Amino acid sequence: MTATILILFVATYLGMALGGFPGLRIDRTGIALVAAILLLATGALDTAAAVSAIDFPTIFILLGLMILSAQYAGSGFYDWCALKVAQAAKSPARLLAVIVLVAGGLSAVLANDVVVFAMTPMLCLGLQARKLDPRPYLIGLAGAANAGSAATMIGNPQNILIGQVGHLDFWRFLAICGGPALAAMAIAYATVWLVWRGRFGMPQEGHGDAVRAAPKLDRWQLGKAVAATLVLLILFTRDIPQEHAVLLIAGIMMVSRRMASRDMLGMVDWHLLVLFGALFAINHALGLTGIPTALVNDLSAAGWLPDRLAVMLPLSLAGSNTIGNVPAVILLLAAWPSPPEGALYGLALLSTLAGNLLLPGSLANIIVAERAAAAGVKLGFVEHARCGVPMALLSMAVAAVWLWAGGWMGL
């Protein structure tokens, strides 16, 4: 049975790295789900073990934040915000700065994947209408969303999981990770500006009639979403489980006379939730073989646990840009069940910032590229890498110095 588990485990993470299998129209979520099903079908994992392996508090927080984000989307806020941003500043430098600030700020409070999913199409239209090349701004959008999301425990899926595993405090997390996140946003801006300087104009004829009027904004529904977000942040200071607080706010959002609960649930990224659940089960099955425990013991004896920056830095960079930062964090925490608190902050920061290196490094990057392609804008691997490589390496260097100087991680 160990051989079966190993084969399915390797096949799953190979699929994570490739993004699919040649000749098959199956994505990362499909690969993980099929592997989990085969584990059940072969008897390598029983139903009770599969269910118990899932970290439901993490799933609940993700679900609740997606419903809260659906409230923002239903109010028209994301489309309105993206178009206003695209029309905001006259100079390319100021426009890029606005995009970085808005994307990073929103991603610190709402999941970065949801923010870029909602903003990318309208941002493309607004930029094309101004005869500007959307590509540098889209790279800035993705880079800032990743950087800003590193600031908080609810900014991205991997941080949510890290916060739950370590039982971390929301405001303490912000105090430790907020500084490097702000620095990474500044680095994202500077990198895109320097790499694309003098080339922000659109190389083809602009679509001047693409956008004639700003989307309708329902201020009442937006006010409801903002109030709910503020209440949620207050609840994070109280002695209440974070998943309960998030679900409570999500439940209140679904009680509405204007927005149908079916529509709000339709905006939930169920694929991401299924991916999390399947990977939890697959990693648990590997844990039953005893291989991860033995590996951790060997690494500990050799002094190579990722509780030091010399190990965490290359591990985050390699993991995030091969199998992706979300699967990499799930895998690492499954194999290393009791990391020190400082290492958790380091993992949250470095795995998130490493996602800016290459286009497949984070879900946010992939979402921006796919949504841009649907809007007629092609964002290529090399174009992204020209900005992504220096952006990731510089921001990770700053974060590493911050973690070392603060005494959270040793060299």
mmCIF file with all atom_site columns, C-alpha atoms in Angstrom, residues 48-156:
data_model
loop_
_atom_site.group_PDB
_atom_site.id
_atom_site.type_symbol
_atom_site.label_atom_id
_atom_site.label_alt_id
_atom_site.label_comp_id
_atom_site.label_asym_id
_atom_site.label_entity_id
_atom_site.label_seq_id
_atom_site.pdbx_PDB_ins_code
_atom_site.Cartn_x
_atom_site.Cartn_y
_atom_site.Cartn_z
_atom_site.occupancy
_atom_site.B_iso_or_equiv
_atom_site.pdbx_formal_charge
_atom_site.auth_seq_id
_atom_site.auth_comp_id
_atom_site.auth_asym_id
_atom_site.auth_atom_id
_atom_site.pdbx_PDB_model_num
ATOM 1   C CA . ALA A 1 48  ? -13.038 8.638  8.186   1.00 0.00 ? 48  ALA A CA 1
ATOM 2   C CA . ALA A 1 49  ? -9.296  9.268  7.797   1.00 0.00 ? 49  ALA A CA 1
ATOM 3   C CA . ALA A 1 50  ? -9.823  11.402 4.691   1.00 0.00 ? 50  ALA A CA 1
ATOM 4   C CA . VAL A 1 51  ? -12.395 13.566 6.455   1.00 0.00 ? 51  VAL A CA 1
ATOM 5   C CA . SER A 1 52  ? -10.325 13.905 9.624   1.00 0.00 ? 52  SER A CA 1
ATOM 6   C CA . ALA A 1 53  ? -7.313  14.969 7.540   1.00 0.00 ? 53  ALA A CA 1
ATOM 7   C CA . ILE A 1 54  ? -9.074  18.093 6.273   1.00 0.00 ? 54  ILE A CA 1
ATOM 8   C CA . ASP A 1 55  ? -8.343  21.247 8.255   1.00 0.00 ? 55  ASP A CA 1
ATOM 9   C CA . PHE A 1 56  ? -11.910 22.493 8.351   1.00 0.00 ? 56  PHE A CA 1
ATOM 10  C CA . PRO A 1 57  ? -11.162 25.777 10.190  1.00 0.00 ? 57  PRO A CA 1
ATOM 11  C CA . THR A 1 58  ? -8.938  26.774 7.255   1.00 0.00 ? 58  THR A CA 1
ATOM 12  C CA . ILE A 1 59  ? -11.641 25.753 4.755   1.00 0.00 ? 59  ILE A CA 1
ATOM 13  C CA . PHE A 1 60  ? -14.268 27.693 6.718   1.00 0.00 ? 60  PHE A CA 1
ATOM 14  C CA . ILE A 1 61  ? -12.151 30.862 6.801   1.00 0.00 ? 61  ILE A CA 1
ATOM 15  C CA . LEU A 1 62  ? -11.528 30.644 3.059   1.00 0.00 ? 62  LEU A CA 1
ATOM 16  C CA . LEU A 1 63  ? -15.231 30.069 2.386   1.00 0.00 ? 63  LEU A CA 1
ATOM 17  C CA . GLY A 1 64  ? -16.316 32.924 4.641   1.00 0.00 ? 64  GLY A CA 1
ATOM 18  C CA . LEU A 1 65  ? -13.859 35.400 3.115   1.00 0.00 ? 65  LEU A CA 1
ATOM 19  C CA . MET A 1 66  ? -14.989 34.423 -0.374  1.00 0.00 ? 66  MET A CA 1
ATOM 20  C CA . ILE A 1 67  ? -18.612 35.135 0.581   1.00 0.00 ? 67  ILE A CA 1
ATOM 21  C CA . LEU A 1 68  ? -17.579 38.493 2.054   1.00 0.00 ? 68  LEU A CA 1
ATOM 22  C CA . SER A 1 69  ? -15.708 39.235 -1.158  1.00 0.00 ? 69  SER A CA 1
ATOM 23  C CA . ALA A 1 70  ? -18.823 38.254 -3.122  1.00 0.00 ? 70  ALA A CA 1
ATOM 24  C CA . GLN A 1 71  ? -20.629 41.045 -1.275  1.00 0.00 ? 71  GLN A CA 1
ATOM 25  C CA . TYR A 1 72  ? -18.061 43.514 -2.632  1.00 0.00 ? 72  TYR A CA 1
ATOM 26  C CA . ALA A 1 73  ? -18.362 42.012 -6.114  1.00 0.00 ? 73  ALA A CA 1
ATOM 27  C CA . GLY A 1 74  ? -22.145 42.087 -6.023  1.00 0.00 ? 74  GLY A CA 1
ATOM 28  C CA . SER A 1 75  ? -22.084 45.785 -5.152  1.00 0.00 ? 75  SER A CA 1
ATOM 29  C CA . GLY A 1 76  ? -20.087 46.448 -8.328  1.00 0.00 ? 76  GLY A CA 1
ATOM 30  C CA . PHE A 1 77  ? -17.143 47.659 -6.269  1.00 0.00 ? 77  PHE A CA 1
ATOM 31  C CA . TYR A 1 78  ? -14.392 45.680 -8.014  1.00 0.00 ? 78  TYR A CA 1
ATOM 32  C CA . ASP A 1 79  ? -15.411 46.720 -11.538 1.00 0.00 ? 79  ASP A CA 1
ATOM 33  C CA . TRP A 1 80  ? -15.965 50.313 -10.426 1.00 0.00 ? 80  TRP A CA 1
ATOM 34  C CA . CYS A 1 81  ? -12.652 50.381 -8.572  1.00 0.00 ? 81  CYS A CA 1
ATOM 35  C CA . ALA A 1 82  ? -10.675 48.844 -11.466 1.00 0.00 ? 82  ALA A CA 1
ATOM 36  C CA . LEU A 1 83  ? -12.092 51.310 -13.979 1.00 0.00 ? 83  LEU A CA 1
ATOM 37  C CA . LYS A 1 84  ? -11.596 54.307 -11.695 1.00 0.00 ? 84  LYS A CA 1
ATOM 38  C CA . VAL A 1 85  ? -8.015  53.217 -11.088 1.00 0.00 ? 85  VAL A CA 1
ATOM 39  C CA . ALA A 1 86  ? -7.399  52.893 -14.833 1.00 0.00 ? 86  ALA A CA 1
ATOM 40  C CA . GLN A 1 87  ? -8.744  56.410 -15.341 1.00 0.00 ? 87  GLN A CA 1
ATOM 41  C CA . ALA A 1 88  ? -7.258  57.931 -12.197 1.00 0.00 ? 88  ALA A CA 1
ATOM 42  C CA . ALA A 1 89  ? -3.850  59.366 -13.037 1.00 0.00 ? 89  ALA A CA 1
ATOM 43  C CA . LYS A 1 90  ? -2.582  61.048 -16.171 1.00 0.00 ? 90  LYS A CA 1
ATOM 44  C CA . SER A 1 91  ? 1.040   59.920 -15.995 1.00 0.00 ? 91  SER A CA 1
ATOM 45  C CA . PRO A 1 92  ? 2.022   56.216 -16.241 1.00 0.00 ? 92  PRO A CA 1
ATOM 46  C CA . ALA A 1 93  ? 4.102   56.487 -13.062 1.00 0.00 ? 93  ALA A CA 1
ATOM 47  C CA . ARG A 1 94  ? 1.185   57.758 -10.970 1.00 0.00 ? 94  ARG A CA 1
ATOM 48  C CA . LEU A 1 95  ? -1.212  55.273 -12.536 1.00 0.00 ? 95  LEU A CA 1
ATOM 49  C CA . LEU A 1 96  ? 1.100   52.378 -11.692 1.00 0.00 ? 96  LEU A CA 1
ATOM 50  C CA . ALA A 1 97  ? 1.415   53.686 -8.128  1.00 0.00 ? 97  ALA A CA 1
ATOM 51  C CA . VAL A 1 98  ? -2.373  53.804 -7.733  1.00 0.00 ? 98  VAL A CA 1
ATOM 52  C CA . ILE A 1 99  ? -2.727  50.243 -9.034  1.00 0.00 ? 99  ILE A CA 1
ATOM 53  C CA . VAL A 1 100 ? -0.050  48.969 -6.652  1.00 0.00 ? 100 VAL A CA 1
ATOM 54  C CA . LEU A 1 101 ? -1.566  50.730 -3.637  1.00 0.00 ? 101 LEU A CA 1
ATOM 55  C CA . VAL A 1 102 ? -5.136  49.631 -4.375  1.00 0.00 ? 102 VAL A CA 1
ATOM 56  C CA . ALA A 1 103 ? -4.259  46.020 -5.226  1.00 0.00 ? 103 ALA A CA 1
ATOM 57  C CA . GLY A 1 104 ? -1.937  45.634 -2.263  1.00 0.00 ? 104 GLY A CA 1
ATOM 58  C CA . GLY A 1 105 ? -4.314  47.306 0.171   1.00 0.00 ? 105 GLY A CA 1
ATOM 59  C CA . LEU A 1 106 ? -7.346  45.270 -0.891  1.00 0.00 ? 106 LEU A CA 1
ATOM 60  C CA . SER A 1 107 ? -5.368  42.026 -0.876  1.00 0.00 ? 107 SER A CA 1
ATOM 61  C CA . ALA A 1 108 ? -4.323  42.565 2.735   1.00 0.00 ? 108 ALA A CA 1
ATOM 62  C CA . VAL A 1 109 ? -7.967  42.426 3.821   1.00 0.00 ? 109 VAL A CA 1
ATOM 63  C CA . LEU A 1 110 ? -9.564  40.286 1.117   1.00 0.00 ? 110 LEU A CA 1
ATOM 64  C CA . ALA A 1 111 ? -7.978  37.213 -0.451  1.00 0.00 ? 111 ALA A CA 1
ATOM 65  C CA . ASN A 1 112 ? -5.557  38.294 -3.199  1.00 0.00 ? 112 ASN A CA 1
ATOM 66  C CA . ASP A 1 113 ? -6.841  35.683 -5.664  1.00 0.00 ? 113 ASP A CA 1
ATOM 67  C CA . VAL A 1 114 ? -10.346 37.122 -5.437  1.00 0.00 ? 114 VAL A CA 1
ATOM 68  C CA . VAL A 1 115 ? -9.109  40.712 -5.836  1.00 0.00 ? 115 VAL A CA 1
ATOM 69  C CA . VAL A 1 116 ? -7.137  40.052 -9.027  1.00 0.00 ? 116 VAL A CA 1
ATOM 70  C CA . PHE A 1 117 ? -9.882  37.831 -10.455 1.00 0.00 ? 117 PHE A CA 1
ATOM 71  C CA . ALA A 1 118 ? -12.388 40.638 -10.106 1.00 0.00 ? 118 ALA A CA 1
ATOM 72  C CA . MET A 1 119 ? -10.190 43.603 -11.098 1.00 0.00 ? 119 MET A CA 1
ATOM 73  C CA . THR A 1 120 ? -8.228  42.292 -14.093 1.00 0.00 ? 120 THR A CA 1
ATOM 74  C CA . PRO A 1 121 ? -10.888 42.401 -16.880 1.00 0.00 ? 121 PRO A CA 1
ATOM 75  C CA . MET A 1 122 ? -12.128 45.938 -16.208 1.00 0.00 ? 122 MET A CA 1
ATOM 76  C CA . LEU A 1 123 ? -8.583  47.178 -15.655 1.00 0.00 ? 123 LEU A CA 1
ATOM 77  C CA . CYS A 1 124 ? -7.630  45.830 -19.094 1.00 0.00 ? 124 CYS A CA 1
ATOM 78  C CA . LEU A 1 125 ? -10.555 47.617 -20.727 1.00 0.00 ? 125 LEU A CA 1
ATOM 79  C CA . GLY A 1 126 ? -9.823  50.898 -18.973 1.00 0.00 ? 126 GLY A CA 1
ATOM 80  C CA . LEU A 1 127 ? -6.133  50.818 -19.906 1.00 0.00 ? 127 LEU A CA 1
ATOM 81  C CA . GLN A 1 128 ? -6.859  49.913 -23.519 1.00 0.00 ? 128 GLN A CA 1
ATOM 82  C CA . ALA A 1 129 ? -9.306  52.795 -23.705 1.00 0.00 ? 129 ALA A CA 1
ATOM 83  C CA . ARG A 1 130 ? -6.446  55.121 -22.723 1.00 0.00 ? 130 ARG A CA 1
ATOM 84  C CA . LYS A 1 131 ? -4.167  53.541 -25.353 1.00 0.00 ? 131 LYS A CA 1
ATOM 85  C CA . LEU A 1 132 ? -1.849  52.184 -22.684 1.00 0.00 ? 132 LEU A CA 1
ATOM 86  C CA . ASP A 1 133 ? -0.226  48.763 -22.796 1.00 0.00 ? 133 ASP A CA 1
ATOM 87  C CA . PRO A 1 134 ? -1.958  46.784 -20.016 1.00 0.00 ? 134 PRO A CA 1
ATOM 88  C CA . ARG A 1 135 ? 0.925   44.327 -19.510 1.00 0.00 ? 135 ARG A CA 1
ATOM 89  C CA . PRO A 1 136 ? 3.179   46.316 -17.146 1.00 0.00 ? 136 PRO A CA 1
ATOM 90  C CA . TYR A 1 137 ? 0.168   47.372 -15.101 1.00 0.00 ? 137 TYR A CA 1
ATOM 91  C CA . LEU A 1 138 ? -1.045  43.764 -14.889 1.00 0.00 ? 138 LEU A CA 1
ATOM 92  C CA . ILE A 1 139 ? 2.388   42.666 -13.669 1.00 0.00 ? 139 ILE A CA 1
ATOM 93  C CA . GLY A 1 140 ? 2.190   45.439 -11.081 1.00 0.00 ? 140 GLY A CA 1
ATOM 94  C CA . LEU A 1 141 ? -1.325  44.304 -10.136 1.00 0.00 ? 141 LEU A CA 1
ATOM 95  C CA . ALA A 1 142 ? -0.227  40.697 -9.546  1.00 0.00 ? 142 ALA A CA 1
ATOM 96  C CA . GLY A 1 143 ? 3.020   41.664 -7.810  1.00 0.00 ? 143 GLY A CA 1
ATOM 97  C CA . ALA A 1 144 ? 1.311   44.129 -5.482  1.00 0.00 ? 144 ALA A CA 1
ATOM 98  C CA . ALA A 1 145 ? -1.528  41.715 -4.722  1.00 0.00 ? 145 ALA A CA 1
ATOM 99  C CA . ASN A 1 146 ? 0.968   39.039 -3.697  1.00 0.00 ? 146 ASN A CA 1
ATOM 100 C CA . ALA A 1 147 ? 3.045   41.519 -1.700  1.00 0.00 ? 147 ALA A CA 1
ATOM 101 C CA . GLY A 1 148 ? 0.081   43.117 0.063   1.00 0.00 ? 148 GLY A CA 1
ATOM 102 C CA . SER A 1 149 ? -1.454  39.750 0.902   1.00 0.00 ? 149 SER A CA 1
ATOM 103 C CA . ALA A 1 150 ? 1.702   38.817 2.823   1.00 0.00 ? 150 ALA A CA 1
ATOM 104 C CA . ALA A 1 151 ? 0.865   41.463 5.437   1.00 0.00 ? 151 ALA A CA 1
ATOM 105 C CA . THR A 1 152 ? -2.055  39.672 7.067   1.00 0.00 ? 152 THR A CA 1
ATOM 106 C CA . MET A 1 153 ? -3.211  36.233 8.068   1.00 0.00 ? 153 MET A CA 1
ATOM 107 C CA . ILE A 1 154 ? -6.221  36.442 5.739   1.00 0.00 ? 154 ILE A CA 1
ATOM 108 C CA . GLY A 1 155 ? -4.457  37.887 2.698   1.00 0.00 ? 155 GLY A CA 1
ATOM 109 C CA . ASN A 1 156 ? -3.980  34.605 0.844   1.00 0.00 ? 156 ASN A CA 1
#
